[in-house]
XYZ file of C-alpha atoms in Angstrom:
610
model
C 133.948 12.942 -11.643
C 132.913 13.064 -15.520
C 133.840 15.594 -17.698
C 130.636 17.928 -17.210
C 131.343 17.783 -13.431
C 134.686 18.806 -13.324
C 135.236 21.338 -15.868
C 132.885 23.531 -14.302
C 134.337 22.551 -10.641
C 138.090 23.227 -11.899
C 136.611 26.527 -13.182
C 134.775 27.893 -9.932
C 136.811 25.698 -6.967
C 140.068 23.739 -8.441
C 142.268 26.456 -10.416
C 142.072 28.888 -7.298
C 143.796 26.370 -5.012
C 147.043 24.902 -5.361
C 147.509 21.983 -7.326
C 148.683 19.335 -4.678
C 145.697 20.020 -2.715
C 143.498 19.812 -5.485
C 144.885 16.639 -6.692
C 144.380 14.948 -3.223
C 140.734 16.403 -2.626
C 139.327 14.463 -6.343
C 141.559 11.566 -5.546
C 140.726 11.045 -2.048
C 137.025 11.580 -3.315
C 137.211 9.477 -6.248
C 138.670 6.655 -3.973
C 136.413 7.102 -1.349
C 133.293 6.537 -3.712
C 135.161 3.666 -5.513
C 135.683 1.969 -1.903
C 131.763 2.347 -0.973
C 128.995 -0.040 -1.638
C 127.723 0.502 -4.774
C 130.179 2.909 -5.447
C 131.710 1.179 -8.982
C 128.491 0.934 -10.040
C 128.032 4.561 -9.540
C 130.994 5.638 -11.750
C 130.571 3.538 -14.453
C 126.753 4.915 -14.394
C 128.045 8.171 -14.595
C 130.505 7.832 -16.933
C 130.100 4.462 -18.911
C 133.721 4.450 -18.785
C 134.706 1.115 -19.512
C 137.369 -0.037 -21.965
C 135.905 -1.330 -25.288
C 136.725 -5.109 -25.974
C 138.204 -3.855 -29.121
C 141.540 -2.511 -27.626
C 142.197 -5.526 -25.207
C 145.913 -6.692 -26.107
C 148.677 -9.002 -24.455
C 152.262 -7.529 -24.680
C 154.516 -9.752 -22.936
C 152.101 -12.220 -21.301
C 150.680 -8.958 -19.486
C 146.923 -8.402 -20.334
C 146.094 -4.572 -20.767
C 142.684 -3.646 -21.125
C 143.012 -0.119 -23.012
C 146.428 1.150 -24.364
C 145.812 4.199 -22.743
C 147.099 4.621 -19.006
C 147.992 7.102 -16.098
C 151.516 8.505 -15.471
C 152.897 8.393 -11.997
C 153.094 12.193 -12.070
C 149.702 12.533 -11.542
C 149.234 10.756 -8.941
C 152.802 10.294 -6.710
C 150.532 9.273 -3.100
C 148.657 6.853 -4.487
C 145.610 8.369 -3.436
C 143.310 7.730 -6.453
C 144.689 4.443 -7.855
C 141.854 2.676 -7.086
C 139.084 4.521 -8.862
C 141.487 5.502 -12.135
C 140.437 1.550 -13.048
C 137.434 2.548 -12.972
C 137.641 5.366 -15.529
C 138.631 3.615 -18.351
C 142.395 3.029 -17.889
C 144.420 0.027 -19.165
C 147.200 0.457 -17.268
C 148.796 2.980 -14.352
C 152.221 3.968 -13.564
C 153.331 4.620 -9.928
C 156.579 6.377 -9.004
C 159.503 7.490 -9.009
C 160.245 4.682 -6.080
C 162.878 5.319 -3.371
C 163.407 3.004 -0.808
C 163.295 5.942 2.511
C 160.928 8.348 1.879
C 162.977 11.711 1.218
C 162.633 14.829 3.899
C 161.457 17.190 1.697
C 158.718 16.555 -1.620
C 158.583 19.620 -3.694
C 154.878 20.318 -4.718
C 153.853 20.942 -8.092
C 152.533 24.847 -8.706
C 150.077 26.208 -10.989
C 151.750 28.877 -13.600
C 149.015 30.448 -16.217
C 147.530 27.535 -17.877
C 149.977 25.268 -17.154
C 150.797 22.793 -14.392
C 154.380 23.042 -13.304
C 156.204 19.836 -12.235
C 159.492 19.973 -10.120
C 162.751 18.619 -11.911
C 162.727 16.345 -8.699
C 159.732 14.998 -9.281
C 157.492 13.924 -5.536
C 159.044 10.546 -4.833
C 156.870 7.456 -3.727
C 158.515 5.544 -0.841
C 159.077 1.914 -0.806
C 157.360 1.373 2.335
C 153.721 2.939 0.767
C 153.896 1.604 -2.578
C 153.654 -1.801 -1.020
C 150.894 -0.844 1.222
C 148.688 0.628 -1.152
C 149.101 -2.373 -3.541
C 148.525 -5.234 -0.749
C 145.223 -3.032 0.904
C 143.797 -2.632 -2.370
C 142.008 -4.325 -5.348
C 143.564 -3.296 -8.303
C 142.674 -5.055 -11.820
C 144.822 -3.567 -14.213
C 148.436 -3.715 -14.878
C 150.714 -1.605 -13.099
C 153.832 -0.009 -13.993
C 156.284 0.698 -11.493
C 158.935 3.956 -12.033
C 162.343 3.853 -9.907
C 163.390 6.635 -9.338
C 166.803 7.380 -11.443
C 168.677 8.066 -8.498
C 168.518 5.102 -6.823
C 171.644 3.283 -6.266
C 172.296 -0.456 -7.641
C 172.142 -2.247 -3.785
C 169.180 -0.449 -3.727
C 167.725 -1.494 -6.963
C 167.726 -5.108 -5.896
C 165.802 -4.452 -2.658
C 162.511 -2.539 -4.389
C 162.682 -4.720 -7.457
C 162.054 -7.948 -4.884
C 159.922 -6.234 -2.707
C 157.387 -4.970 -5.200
C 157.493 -7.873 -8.110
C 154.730 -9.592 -6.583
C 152.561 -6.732 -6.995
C 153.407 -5.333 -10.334
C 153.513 -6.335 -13.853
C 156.763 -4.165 -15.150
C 159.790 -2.052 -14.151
C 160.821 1.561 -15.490
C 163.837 2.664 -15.186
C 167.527 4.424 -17.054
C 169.148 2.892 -19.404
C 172.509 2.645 -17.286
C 169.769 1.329 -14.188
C 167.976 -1.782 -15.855
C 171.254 -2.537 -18.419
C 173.568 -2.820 -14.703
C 170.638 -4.917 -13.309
C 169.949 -7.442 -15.885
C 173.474 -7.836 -16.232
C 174.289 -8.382 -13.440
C 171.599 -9.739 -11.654
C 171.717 -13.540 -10.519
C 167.772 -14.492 -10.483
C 165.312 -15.022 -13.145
C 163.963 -12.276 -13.769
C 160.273 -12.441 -13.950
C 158.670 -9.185 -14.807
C 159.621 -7.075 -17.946
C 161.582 -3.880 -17.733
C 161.239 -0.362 -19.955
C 163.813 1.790 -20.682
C 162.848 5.333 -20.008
C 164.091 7.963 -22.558
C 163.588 11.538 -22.441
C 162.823 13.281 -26.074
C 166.248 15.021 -25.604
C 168.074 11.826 -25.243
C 166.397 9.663 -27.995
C 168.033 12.010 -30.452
C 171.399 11.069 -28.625
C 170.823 7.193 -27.931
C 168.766 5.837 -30.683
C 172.099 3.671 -31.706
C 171.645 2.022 -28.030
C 168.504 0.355 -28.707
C 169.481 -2.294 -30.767
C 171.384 -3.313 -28.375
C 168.830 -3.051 -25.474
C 166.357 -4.821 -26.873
C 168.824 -7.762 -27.378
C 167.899 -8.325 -23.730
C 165.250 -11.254 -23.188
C 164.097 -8.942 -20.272
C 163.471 -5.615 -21.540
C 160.116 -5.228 -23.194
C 160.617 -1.944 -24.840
C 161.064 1.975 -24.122
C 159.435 4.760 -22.225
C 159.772 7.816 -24.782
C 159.061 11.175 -22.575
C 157.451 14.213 -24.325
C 159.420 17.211 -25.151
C 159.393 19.239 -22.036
C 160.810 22.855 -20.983
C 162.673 23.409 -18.111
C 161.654 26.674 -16.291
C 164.407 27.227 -13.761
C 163.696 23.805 -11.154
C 160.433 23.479 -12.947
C 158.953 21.931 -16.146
C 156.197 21.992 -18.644
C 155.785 19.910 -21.906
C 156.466 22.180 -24.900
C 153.389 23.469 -26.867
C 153.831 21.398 -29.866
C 154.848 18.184 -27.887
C 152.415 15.445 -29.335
C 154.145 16.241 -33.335
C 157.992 16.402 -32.212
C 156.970 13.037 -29.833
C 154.789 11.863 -32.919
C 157.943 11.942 -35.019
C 160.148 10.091 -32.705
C 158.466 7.105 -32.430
C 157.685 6.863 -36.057
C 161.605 7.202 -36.180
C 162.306 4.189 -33.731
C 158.941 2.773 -35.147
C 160.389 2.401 -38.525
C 164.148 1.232 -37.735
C 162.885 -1.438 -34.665
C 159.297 -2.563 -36.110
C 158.901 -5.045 -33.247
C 159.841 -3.099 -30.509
C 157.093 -2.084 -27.496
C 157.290 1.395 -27.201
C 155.335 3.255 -24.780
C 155.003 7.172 -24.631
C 154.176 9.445 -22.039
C 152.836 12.775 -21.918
C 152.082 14.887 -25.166
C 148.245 13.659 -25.024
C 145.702 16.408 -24.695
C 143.137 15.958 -26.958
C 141.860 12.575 -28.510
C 143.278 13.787 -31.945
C 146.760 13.471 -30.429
C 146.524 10.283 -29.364
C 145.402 9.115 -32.564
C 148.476 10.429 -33.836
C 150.388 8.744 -31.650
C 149.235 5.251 -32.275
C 149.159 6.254 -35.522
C 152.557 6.029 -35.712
C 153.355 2.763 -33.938
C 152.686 4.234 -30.460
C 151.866 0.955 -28.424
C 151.090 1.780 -24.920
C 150.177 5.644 -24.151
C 150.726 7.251 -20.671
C 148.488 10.496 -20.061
C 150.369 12.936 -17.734
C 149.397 17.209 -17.662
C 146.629 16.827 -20.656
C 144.700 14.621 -18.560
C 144.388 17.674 -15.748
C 144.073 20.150 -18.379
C 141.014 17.609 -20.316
C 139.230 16.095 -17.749
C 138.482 12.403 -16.432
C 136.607 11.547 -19.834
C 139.684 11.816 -21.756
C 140.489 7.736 -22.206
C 136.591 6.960 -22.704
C 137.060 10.300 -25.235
C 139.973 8.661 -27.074
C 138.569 4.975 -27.363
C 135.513 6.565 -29.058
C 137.812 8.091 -31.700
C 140.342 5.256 -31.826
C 137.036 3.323 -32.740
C 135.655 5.976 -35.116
C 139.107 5.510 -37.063
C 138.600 1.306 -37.238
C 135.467 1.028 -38.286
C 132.370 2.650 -38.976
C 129.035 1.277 -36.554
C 127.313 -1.812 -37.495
C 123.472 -2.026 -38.291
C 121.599 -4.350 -36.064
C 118.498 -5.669 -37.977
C 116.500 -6.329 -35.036
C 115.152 -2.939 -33.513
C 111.212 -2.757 -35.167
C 109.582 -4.269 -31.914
C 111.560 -1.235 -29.766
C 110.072 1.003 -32.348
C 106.957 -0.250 -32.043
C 106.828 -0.332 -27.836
C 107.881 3.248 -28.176
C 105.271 4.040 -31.013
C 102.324 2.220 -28.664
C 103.227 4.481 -25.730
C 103.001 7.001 -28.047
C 99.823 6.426 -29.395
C 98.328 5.405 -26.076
C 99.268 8.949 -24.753
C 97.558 10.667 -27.766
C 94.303 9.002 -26.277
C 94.894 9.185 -22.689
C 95.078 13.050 -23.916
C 91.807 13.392 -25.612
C 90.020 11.308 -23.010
C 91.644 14.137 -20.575
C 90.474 16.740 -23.081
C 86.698 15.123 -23.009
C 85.083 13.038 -21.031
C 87.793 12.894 -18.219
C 86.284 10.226 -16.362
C 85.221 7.293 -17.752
C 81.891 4.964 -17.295
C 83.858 2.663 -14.827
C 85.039 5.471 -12.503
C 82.079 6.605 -12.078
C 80.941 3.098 -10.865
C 83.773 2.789 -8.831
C 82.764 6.399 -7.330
C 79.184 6.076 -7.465
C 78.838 9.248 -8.696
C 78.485 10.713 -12.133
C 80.259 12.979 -14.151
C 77.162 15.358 -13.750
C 77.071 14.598 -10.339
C 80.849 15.882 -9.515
C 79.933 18.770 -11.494
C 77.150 19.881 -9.427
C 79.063 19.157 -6.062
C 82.695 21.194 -7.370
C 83.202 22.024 -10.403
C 86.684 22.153 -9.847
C 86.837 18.742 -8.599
C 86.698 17.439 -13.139
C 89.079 20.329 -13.711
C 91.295 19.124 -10.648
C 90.817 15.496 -12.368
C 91.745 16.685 -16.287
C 95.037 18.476 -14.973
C 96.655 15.081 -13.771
C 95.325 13.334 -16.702
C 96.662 15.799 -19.293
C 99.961 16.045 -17.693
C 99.576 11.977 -17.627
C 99.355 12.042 -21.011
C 101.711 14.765 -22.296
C 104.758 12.528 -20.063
C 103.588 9.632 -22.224
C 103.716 11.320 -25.255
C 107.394 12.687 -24.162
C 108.394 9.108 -23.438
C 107.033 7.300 -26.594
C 109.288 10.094 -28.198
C 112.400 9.053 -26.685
C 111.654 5.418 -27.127
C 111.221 5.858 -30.890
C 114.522 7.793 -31.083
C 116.591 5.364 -28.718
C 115.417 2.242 -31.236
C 115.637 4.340 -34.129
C 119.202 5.861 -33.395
C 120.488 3.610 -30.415
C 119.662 0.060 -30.866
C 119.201 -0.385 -34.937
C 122.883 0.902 -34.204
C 123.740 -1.329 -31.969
C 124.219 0.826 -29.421
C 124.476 -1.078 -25.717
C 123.992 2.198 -23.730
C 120.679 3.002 -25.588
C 119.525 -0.336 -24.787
C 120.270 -0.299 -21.269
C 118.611 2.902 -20.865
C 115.798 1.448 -22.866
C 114.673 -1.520 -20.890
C 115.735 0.408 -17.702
C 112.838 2.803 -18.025
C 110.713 0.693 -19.691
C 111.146 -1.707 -16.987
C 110.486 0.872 -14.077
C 107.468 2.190 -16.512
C 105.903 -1.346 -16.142
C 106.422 -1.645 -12.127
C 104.445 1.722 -11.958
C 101.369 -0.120 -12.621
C 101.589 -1.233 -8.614
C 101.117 2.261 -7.773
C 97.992 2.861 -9.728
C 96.383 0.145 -6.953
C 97.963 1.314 -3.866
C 94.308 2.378 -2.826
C 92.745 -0.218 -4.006
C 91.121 1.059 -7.247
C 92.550 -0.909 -10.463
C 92.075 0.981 -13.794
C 90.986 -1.504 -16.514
C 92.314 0.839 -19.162
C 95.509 1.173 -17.935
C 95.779 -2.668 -17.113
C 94.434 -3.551 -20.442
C 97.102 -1.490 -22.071
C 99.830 -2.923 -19.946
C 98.611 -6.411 -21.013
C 98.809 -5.031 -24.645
C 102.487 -3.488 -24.267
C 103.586 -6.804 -22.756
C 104.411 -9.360 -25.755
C 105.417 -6.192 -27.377
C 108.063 -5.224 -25.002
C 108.889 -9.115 -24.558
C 110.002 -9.127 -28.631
C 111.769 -6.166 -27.787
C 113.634 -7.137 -24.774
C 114.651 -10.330 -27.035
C 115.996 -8.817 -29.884
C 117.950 -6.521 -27.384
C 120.151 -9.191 -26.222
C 122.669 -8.925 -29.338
C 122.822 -5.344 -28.826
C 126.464 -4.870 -27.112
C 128.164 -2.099 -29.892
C 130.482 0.315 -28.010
C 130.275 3.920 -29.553
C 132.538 5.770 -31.553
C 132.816 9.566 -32.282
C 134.717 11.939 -34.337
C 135.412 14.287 -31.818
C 138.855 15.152 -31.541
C 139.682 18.401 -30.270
C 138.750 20.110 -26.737
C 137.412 23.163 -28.418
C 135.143 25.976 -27.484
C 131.995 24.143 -28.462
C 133.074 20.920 -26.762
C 132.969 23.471 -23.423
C 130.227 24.744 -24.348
C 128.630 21.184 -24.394
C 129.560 19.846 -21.824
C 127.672 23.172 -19.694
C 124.736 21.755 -21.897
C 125.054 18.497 -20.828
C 125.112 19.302 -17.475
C 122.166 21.416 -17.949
C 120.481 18.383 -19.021
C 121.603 15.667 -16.588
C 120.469 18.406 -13.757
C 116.964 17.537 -16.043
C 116.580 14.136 -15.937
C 117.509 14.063 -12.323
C 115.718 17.090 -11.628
C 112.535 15.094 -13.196
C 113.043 11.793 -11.673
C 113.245 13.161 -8.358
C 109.983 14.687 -9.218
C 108.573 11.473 -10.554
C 109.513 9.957 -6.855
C 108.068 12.393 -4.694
C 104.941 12.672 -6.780
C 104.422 9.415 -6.692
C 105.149 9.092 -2.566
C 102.569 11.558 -2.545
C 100.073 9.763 -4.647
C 100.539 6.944 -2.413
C 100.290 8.426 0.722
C 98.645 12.180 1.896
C 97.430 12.353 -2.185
C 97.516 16.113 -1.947
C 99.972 19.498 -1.205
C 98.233 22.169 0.540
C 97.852 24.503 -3.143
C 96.082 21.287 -4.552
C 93.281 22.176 -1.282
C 93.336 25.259 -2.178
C 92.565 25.214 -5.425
C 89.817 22.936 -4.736
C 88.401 24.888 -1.812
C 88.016 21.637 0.194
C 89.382 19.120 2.487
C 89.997 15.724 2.389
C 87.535 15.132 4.573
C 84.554 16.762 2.336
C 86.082 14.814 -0.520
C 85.657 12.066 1.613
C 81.878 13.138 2.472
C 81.112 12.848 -1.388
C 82.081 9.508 -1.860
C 84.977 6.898 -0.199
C 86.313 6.422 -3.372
C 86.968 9.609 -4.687
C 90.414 10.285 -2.814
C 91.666 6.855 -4.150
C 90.232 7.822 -7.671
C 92.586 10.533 -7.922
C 95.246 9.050 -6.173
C 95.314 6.608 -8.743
C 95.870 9.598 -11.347
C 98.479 11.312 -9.171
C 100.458 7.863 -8.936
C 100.308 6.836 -12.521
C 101.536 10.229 -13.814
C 104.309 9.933 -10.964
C 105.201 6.463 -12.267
C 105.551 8.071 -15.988
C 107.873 10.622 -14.629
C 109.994 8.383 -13.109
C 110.272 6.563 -16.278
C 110.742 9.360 -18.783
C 113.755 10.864 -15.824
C 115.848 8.340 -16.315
C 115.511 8.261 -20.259
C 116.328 11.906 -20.353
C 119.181 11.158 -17.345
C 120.662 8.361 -19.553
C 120.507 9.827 -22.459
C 122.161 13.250 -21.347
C 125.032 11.044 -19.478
C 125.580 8.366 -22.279
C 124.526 9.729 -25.912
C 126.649 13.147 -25.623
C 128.742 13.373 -28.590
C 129.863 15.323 -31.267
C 127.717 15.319 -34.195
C 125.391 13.428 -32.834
C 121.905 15.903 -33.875
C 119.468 13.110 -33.163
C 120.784 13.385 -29.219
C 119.886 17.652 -29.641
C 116.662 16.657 -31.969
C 115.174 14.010 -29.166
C 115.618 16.280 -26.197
C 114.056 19.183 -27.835
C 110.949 17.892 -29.355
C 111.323 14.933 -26.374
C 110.267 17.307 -23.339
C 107.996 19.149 -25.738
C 104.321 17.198 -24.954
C 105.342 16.756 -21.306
C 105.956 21.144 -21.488
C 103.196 21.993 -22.970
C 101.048 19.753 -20.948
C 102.358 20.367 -17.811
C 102.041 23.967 -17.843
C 99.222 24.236 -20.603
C 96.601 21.823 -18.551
C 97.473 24.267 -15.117
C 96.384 27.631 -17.772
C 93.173 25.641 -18.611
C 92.011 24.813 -15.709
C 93.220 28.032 -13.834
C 95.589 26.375 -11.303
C 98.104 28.887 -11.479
C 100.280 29.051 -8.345
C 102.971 30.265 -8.443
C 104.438 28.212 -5.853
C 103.256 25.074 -7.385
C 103.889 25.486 -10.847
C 107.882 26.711 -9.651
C 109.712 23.610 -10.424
C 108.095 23.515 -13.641
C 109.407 26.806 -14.829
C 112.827 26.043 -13.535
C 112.847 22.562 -15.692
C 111.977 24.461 -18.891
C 114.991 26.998 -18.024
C 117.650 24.337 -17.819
C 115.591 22.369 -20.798
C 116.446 25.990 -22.992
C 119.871 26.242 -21.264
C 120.593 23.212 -22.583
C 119.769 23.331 -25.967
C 121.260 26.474 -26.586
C 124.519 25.319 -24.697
C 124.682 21.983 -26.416
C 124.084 23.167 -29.741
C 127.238 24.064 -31.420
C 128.375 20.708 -30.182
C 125.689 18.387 -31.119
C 124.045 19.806 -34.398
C 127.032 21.331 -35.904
C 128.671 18.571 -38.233
């Protein structure tokens, strides 16, 4: 569930249900999909989610691979815990734990823009906690809240039960100090004392003495919230007033963990936070009100504020594969333009270009459309090679190089389709053989390649919205495209025609057949080949429109306009030329080039405007 899926689902579908059952329906989903073959692989394709290596840390002999984690309150039934690992989390927080599940749970309500939590928060029972935590996989660290009004005898019981299966306790102040104190084990897991904002101004004299304790590992700061008769809501200007309390503690305990939670909307604010000496953060209401992508969203500007991206001096060869496809579409085009068929299809037809023209005219003009629109996909590609090695990989860039070799990859496996009926073009083959050592040097110098990007983006604004409607637009695209690529290509191999193709031609397979045996598997060739580019050129514009998305970035906005350009022009240009002009046929095209202007205009304020 990425941010360009769900904003517009929250918009038509989540906001006009209540919130409990729209939490369960994306958790349950999320889960489900996370639990399915495949289905990891699926999210982080989608998303590219994962932590950077950069923010890996060790606080208290606990790994965590992002600061950045999940607060119980989003999820109190532990119905999406497994797939928030899988969405760039470094840590997740279950609870409040009781040890008998209580008879009533009051629900969470929607209120304007806000999401209105119950003073007695939904409590997670013993009895579950421990069942989701043994069924499931989980990698990261987890955080477990008791609930404050859980009694000491009772505190014993959950802490044993669930320290096998969890890295740290939260709890009061008056909770974990009786418990430490009195407690007559070794204690093996860390505990955090949880502080609302209201009580830090009351009980900062206490921590000096807390963190005398071996076994607490810091404090749990809350944001600033406002109680609404049994309901609450953080404040609007919680991140500063939670900003300034920790750089209060911060400054008179230096060494102490401290952990916030809530008052994280934008990425902006959580800069702030750590910023200030924030170690751990806990996203609670800002990451309903921001979407899914908010931790990838805040390591990219967390990076952004490190360090600026590294030049990798070995991208030329990935220039130059991208500049040979180029190239070899600019004559694949004029060849289209001229002769069409060359001297050794007509000796593998037995017929000459003459000939055809005497038999059906239409039969060359049939011929030139799939070779233009061949050659215009090329031209498309070679574009967003170039761009992906100019802007991608000489930045180091890991996404544009798996995207890269992906397509280029699938590009080369197409040439198996151009002899599925037993015709072999020595062009094409020849200029495979070419592109080979090229695209070896390429794939080489590719291996160092393994930068995570950064971005200035820091604030969910209008054209941040706006963007992310044009990069769904563009995803739809790529798909939309690669889909096409498939089926044209299943055709190519297979039945070789629709019924407008026949149509147009004003014969049958079988008369084709009548001319000459090879004719069908001439053109079948043609069909498959300019399937096989589609395919290819899909999932650059499908990658690219998933992973390259951010703000500021104009080469992304340059590459898909003047990108989809040649394969345009040609596509619907070489149907014009030769008068194939169904309407039916030519429909997908036309709705491609309305989400390809969608898109751009969408996309713009984001992408171009610095």
């Amino acid at each position: 569930m990425p941010d360009w899926s769900y904003h517009p689902l929250k918009k038509l579908l989540l906001d006009k249900i209540n919130p409990k059952t729209s939490r369960e329906f994306l958790h349950k989903s999320m889960s489900t999909i996370a639990s399915t073959p495949g289905g990891r692989g699926l999210i982080g394709f989608l998303g590219h989610m994962k932590p950077p290596r950069e923010f890996e840390k060790e606080i208290y002999h606990t790994r965590f691979p992002s600061p950045i984690g999940l607060s119980g309150h989003i999820d109190p039934n532990l119905s999406g815990i497994k797939a928030f690992q899988e969405l760039g989390f470094g840590f997740v927080e279950i609870g409040p734990i009781v040890l008998n599940e209580p008879k009533n749970q009051i629900k969470p309500r929607r209120e304007n823009s806000h999401i209105l939590f119950s003073n007695h928060q939904e409590k997670v029972p013993l009895k579950l906690a421990i069942k989701k935590l043994t069924s499931l996989n989980i990698r990261i660290p987890v955080f477990a809240k008791i609930d404050a009004q859980v009694k000491r005898n009772e505190w014993d019981i959950i802490v044993q039960h669930l320290t096998p299966f969890v890295d740290a306790f939260v709890g009061t102040s008056e909770q974990i100090i009786s418990y430490v104190e009195e407690s007559l084990i070794c204690l093996e897991r860390s505990f955090y004392v949880s502080f609302s904002a209201d009580e830090m101004n009351e009980k900062k004299s206490e921590i000096g003495t807390l963190i005398q304790h071996t076994s607490i590992g810091g404090i749990v700061i809350e944001a600033p919230r406002r109680i609404e008769g049994s309901y609450w809501h953080e404040v609007a200007n919680a991140n500063e007033r939670l900003a300034k309390l920790v750089k209060q503690v911060k400054d008179l305990h230096p060494e102490l963990t401290i952990i916030t939670s809530g008052g994280v909307e934008t990425p902006e604010e959580a800069c702030a936070l750590v910023g200030v000496g924030a170690d751990l953060l806990m996203l609670t209401d800002g990451y309903v009100k921001a979407g899914p992508g908010l931790p990838k969203r805040i390591h990219e500007r967390l990076l952004y504020e490190k360090a600026q991206p590294i030049k990798n001096p070995n991208w030329y060869w990935s220039f130059l594969f991208g500049l040979s496809i180029l190239i070899g579409g600019i004559i694949a085009l004029y060849i289209a333009f001229t002769s069409i068929v060359l001297p050794y299809d007509e000796s593998f037809i037995g017929l000459s270009k003459a000939d055809i023209f005497q038999i059906n005219p239409l039969i060359l003009s049939f011929m030139s459309h799939d070779r233009i629109a061949l050659a215009g996909t090329m031209i498309s590609g070679g574009i967003l090679y170039i761009q992906l090695a100019r802007h991608g990989i000489k930045y180091n860039m890991h996404w544009a190089k798996i995207a890269f070799h992906s397509a280029a990859i699938v590009g080369f496996l197409g040439i198996f389709l151009f002899i599925g009926f037993g015709y072999f073009d020595w062009l094409h083959g020849l200029f495979w053989l070419f592109l080979l050592p090229i695209y070896y040097f390429s794939f080489r110098e590719g291996k160092r390649v393994t930068g995570t990007p950064s971005s200035i983006h820091g604030k969910n604004d209008r054209a941040w919205q706006y963007g992310l409607y044009g990069q769904l637009m563009f995803i739809t695209l790529g798909f939309l495209i690669l889909a096409g690529g498939i089926v044209i290509s299943t055709i190519g191999a297979s039945k070789v025609f629709v019924p407008t193709d026949l149509s147009f031609l004003c014969m049958s397979p079988q008369m084709l057949d009548s001319i000459s045996d090879n004719l069908i598997p001439l053109i079948a060739h043609d069909r498959a080949g300019f399937g096989s580019a589609l395919v290819s050129v899909g999932l650059l514009v499908l990658m690219l429109s998933l992973w390259g998305f951010r703000k500021g970035e104009q080469w992304v906005w340059n590459t898909l306009a003047v990108g989809a350009l040649p394969a345009f022009i040609a596509g619907i240009g070489t149907h014009i030329y030769i008068g194939y002009t169904t309407f039916i046929h030519l429909l997908p095209v036309y709705f491609l080039v309305i989400l390809y202007v969608f898109g751009l205009v969408l996309s713009y304020p984001f992408l171009k405007r610095k």
